Tab-separated table of C-alpha atoms in Angstrom:
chain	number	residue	atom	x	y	z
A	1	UNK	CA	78.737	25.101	-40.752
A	2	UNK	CA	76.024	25.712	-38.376
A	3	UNK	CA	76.779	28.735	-35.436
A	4	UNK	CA	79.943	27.498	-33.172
A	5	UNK	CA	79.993	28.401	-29.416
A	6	UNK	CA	77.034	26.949	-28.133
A	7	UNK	CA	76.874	25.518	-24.496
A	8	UNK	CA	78.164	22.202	-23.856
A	9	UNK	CA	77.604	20.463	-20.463
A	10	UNK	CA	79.749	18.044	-18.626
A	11	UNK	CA	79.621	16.301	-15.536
A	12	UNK	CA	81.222	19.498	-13.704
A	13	UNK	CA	81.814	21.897	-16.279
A	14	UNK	CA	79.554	23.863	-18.209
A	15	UNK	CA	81.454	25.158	-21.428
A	16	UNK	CA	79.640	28.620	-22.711
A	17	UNK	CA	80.296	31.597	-24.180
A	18	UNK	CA	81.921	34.164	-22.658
A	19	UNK	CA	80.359	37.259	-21.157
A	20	UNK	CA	81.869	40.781	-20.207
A	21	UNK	CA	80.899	39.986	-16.334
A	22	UNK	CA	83.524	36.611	-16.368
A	23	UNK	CA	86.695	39.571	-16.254
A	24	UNK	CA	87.060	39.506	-12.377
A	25	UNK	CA	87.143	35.769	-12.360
A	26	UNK	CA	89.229	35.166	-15.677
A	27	UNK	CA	91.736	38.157	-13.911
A	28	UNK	CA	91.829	36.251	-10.634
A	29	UNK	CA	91.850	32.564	-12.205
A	30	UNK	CA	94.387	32.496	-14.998
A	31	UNK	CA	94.781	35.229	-17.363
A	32	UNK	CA	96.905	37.290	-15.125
A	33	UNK	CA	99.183	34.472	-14.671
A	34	UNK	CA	102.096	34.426	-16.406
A	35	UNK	CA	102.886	31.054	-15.960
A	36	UNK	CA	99.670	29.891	-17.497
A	37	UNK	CA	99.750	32.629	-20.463
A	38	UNK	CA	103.042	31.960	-21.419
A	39	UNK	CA	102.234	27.691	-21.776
A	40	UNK	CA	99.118	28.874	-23.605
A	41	UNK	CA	101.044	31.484	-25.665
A	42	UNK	CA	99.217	34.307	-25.006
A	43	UNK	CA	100.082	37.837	-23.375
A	44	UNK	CA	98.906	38.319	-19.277
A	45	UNK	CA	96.259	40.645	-18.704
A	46	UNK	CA	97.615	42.869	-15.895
A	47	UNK	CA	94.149	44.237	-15.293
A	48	UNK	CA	90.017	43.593	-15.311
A	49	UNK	CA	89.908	46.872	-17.288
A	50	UNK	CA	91.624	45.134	-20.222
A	51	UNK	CA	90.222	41.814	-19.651
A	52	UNK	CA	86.811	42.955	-20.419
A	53	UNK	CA	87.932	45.033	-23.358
A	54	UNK	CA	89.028	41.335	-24.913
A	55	UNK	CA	85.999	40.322	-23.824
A	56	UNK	CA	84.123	43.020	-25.798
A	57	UNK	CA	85.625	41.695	-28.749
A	58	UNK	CA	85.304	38.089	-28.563
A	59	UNK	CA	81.435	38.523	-27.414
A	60	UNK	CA	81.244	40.548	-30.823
A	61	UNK	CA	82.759	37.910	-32.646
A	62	UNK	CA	80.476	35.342	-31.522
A	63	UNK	CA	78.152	36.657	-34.477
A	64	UNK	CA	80.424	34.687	-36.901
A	65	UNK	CA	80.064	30.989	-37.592
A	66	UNK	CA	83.753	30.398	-37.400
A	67	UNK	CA	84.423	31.565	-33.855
A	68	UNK	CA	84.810	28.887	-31.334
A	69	UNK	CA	85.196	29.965	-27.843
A	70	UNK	CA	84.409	28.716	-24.638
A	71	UNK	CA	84.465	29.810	-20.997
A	72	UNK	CA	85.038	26.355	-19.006
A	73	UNK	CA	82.710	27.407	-16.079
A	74	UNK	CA	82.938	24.873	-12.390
A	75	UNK	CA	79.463	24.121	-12.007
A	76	UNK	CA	79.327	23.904	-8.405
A	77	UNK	CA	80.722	27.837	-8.141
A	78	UNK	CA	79.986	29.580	-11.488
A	79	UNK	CA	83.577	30.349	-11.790
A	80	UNK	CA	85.903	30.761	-14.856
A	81	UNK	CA	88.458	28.589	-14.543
A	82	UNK	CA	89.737	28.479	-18.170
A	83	UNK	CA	89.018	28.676	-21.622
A	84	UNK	CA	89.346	26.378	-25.007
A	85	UNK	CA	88.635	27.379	-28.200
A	86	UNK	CA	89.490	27.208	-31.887
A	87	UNK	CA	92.569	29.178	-32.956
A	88	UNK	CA	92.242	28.493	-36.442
A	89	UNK	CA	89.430	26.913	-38.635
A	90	UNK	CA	89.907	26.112	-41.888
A	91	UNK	CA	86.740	25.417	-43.604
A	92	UNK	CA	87.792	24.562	-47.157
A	93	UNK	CA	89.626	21.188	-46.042
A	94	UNK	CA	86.727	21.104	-42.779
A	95	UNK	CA	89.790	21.191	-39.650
A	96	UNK	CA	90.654	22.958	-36.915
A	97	UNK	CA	93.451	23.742	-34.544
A	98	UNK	CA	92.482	23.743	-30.718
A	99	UNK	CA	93.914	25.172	-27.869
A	100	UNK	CA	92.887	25.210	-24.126
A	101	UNK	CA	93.894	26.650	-20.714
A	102	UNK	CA	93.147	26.068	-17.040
A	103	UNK	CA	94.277	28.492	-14.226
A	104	UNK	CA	97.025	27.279	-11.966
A	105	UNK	CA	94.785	26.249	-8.871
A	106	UNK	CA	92.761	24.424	-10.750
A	107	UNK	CA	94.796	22.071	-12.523
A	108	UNK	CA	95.809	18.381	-12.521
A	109	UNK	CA	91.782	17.763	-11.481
A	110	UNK	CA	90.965	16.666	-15.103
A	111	UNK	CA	89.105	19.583	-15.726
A	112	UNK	CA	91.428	20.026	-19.203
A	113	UNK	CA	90.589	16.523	-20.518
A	114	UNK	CA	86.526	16.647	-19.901
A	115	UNK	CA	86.942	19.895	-21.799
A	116	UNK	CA	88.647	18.603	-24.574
A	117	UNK	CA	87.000	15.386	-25.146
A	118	UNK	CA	83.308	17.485	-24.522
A	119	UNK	CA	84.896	19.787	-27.243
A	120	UNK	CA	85.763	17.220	-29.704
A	121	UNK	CA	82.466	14.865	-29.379
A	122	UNK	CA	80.618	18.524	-29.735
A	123	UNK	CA	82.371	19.275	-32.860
A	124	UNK	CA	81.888	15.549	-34.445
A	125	UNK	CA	78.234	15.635	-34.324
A	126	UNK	CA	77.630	19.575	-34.239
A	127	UNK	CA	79.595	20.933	-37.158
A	128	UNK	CA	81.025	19.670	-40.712
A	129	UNK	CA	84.544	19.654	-39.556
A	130	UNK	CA	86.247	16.226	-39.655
A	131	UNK	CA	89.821	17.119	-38.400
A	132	UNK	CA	90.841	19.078	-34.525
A	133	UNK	CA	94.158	19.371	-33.905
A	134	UNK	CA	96.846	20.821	-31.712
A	135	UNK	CA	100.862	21.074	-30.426
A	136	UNK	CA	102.509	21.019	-27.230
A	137	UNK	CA	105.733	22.859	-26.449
A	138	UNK	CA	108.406	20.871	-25.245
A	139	UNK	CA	108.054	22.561	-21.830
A	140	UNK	CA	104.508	21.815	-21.714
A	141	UNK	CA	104.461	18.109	-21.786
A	142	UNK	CA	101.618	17.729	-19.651
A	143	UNK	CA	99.063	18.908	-22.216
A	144	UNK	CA	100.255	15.958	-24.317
A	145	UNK	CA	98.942	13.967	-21.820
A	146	UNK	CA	95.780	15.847	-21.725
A	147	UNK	CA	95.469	15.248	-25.986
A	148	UNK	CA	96.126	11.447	-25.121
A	149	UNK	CA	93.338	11.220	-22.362
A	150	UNK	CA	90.856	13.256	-25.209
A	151	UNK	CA	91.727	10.189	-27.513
A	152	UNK	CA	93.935	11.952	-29.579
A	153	UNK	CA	96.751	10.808	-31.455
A	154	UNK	CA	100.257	12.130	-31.325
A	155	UNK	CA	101.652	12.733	-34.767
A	156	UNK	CA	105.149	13.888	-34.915
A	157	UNK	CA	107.280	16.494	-33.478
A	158	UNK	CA	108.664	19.550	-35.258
A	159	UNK	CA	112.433	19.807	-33.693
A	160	UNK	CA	113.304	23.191	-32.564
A	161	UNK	CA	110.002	25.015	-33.937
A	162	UNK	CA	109.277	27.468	-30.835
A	163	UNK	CA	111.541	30.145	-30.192
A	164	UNK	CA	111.112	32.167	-26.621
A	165	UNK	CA	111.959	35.426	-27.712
A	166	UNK	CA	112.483	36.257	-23.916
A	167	UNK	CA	114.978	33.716	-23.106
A	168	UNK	CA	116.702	33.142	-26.649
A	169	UNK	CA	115.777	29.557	-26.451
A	170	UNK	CA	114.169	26.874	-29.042
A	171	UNK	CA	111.830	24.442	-28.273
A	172	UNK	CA	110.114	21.628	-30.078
A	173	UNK	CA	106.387	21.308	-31.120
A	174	UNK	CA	104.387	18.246	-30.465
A	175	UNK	CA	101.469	17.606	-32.695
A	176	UNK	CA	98.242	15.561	-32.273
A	177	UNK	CA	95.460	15.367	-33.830
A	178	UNK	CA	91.748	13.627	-34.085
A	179	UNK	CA	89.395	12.639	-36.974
A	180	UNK	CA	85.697	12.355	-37.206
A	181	UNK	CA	85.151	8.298	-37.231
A	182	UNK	CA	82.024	7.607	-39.051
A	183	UNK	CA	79.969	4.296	-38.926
């Protein structure tokens, strides 16, 4: 494996590493929002102060050839809007799992999608992994549809797998995956 985050251009997204000085716009875009955090399964960040001391850490861990993560940057205002990244890689069998966000204002535009699919095409022909995959909660359904637009393929659901320790209440995971076609 060759070293992960490197900058991947779309049509209106540049996908980069992240930098300390993307805290007020992560803060203000998404990971304050606990509507967003809790789909993506992550904790809110109630302040810049502790966004840039996770930033701090994943800049340090860009030194490792296993860390995949990317600031989804709009082009036309240099804003962070998101993020998608690897959660897990597991080199022995050369897979994967991805996961992505977008703040609230900036959804249903496709952004999510050109991500994904700029993600996946950048991991087919950049690194030796053959595999990406991902789940959906239940309540999430829409980034199913996001995994479908990317081209990948839904591959079973695992009944009652999520438990919302706030609410007391299961939900399923739905899993889809994507495999490096060669020709």
């Amino acid at each position: 494996m060759r070293a992960a985050t490197e900058t991947i251009n779309t049509v209106r997204l540049k996908l980069r590493p992240f930098r300390v000085e993307d805290a007020p716009s992560m803060h203000a875009n998404w990971i304050n929002d606990i509507d967003v955090q809790s789909n993506y399964g992550e904790p809110v960040y109630s302040s810049i102060a502790l966004v840039e001391e996770l930033l701090q850490q994943w800049v340090l861990s860009y030194n490792r050839n296993d860390f995949y993560r990317w600031a989804i940057i709009l082009k036309d205002h240099e804003e962070c809007i998101g993020q998608i990244a690897f959660c897990q890689v597991d080199e022995d069998h050369h897979l994967a799992e991805i996961e992505y966000c977008i703040g609230r204002s900036y959804q249903n535009n496709g952004y999510a999608t050109e991500a994904l699919t700029a993600v996946i095409q950048y991991t087919f022909t950049h690194t030796s992994l053959h595999r990406l995959q991902a789940y959906h909660r239940g309540q999430n359904a829409v980034s199913g549809k996001v995994m479908q637009k990317a081209h990948m393929q839904y591959e079973g659901t695992h009944k009652e797998s999520y438990y919302y320790s706030d609410t007391g209440v299961y939900d399923d995971k739905h899993y889809y995956g994507i495999v490096k076609v060669t020709i």
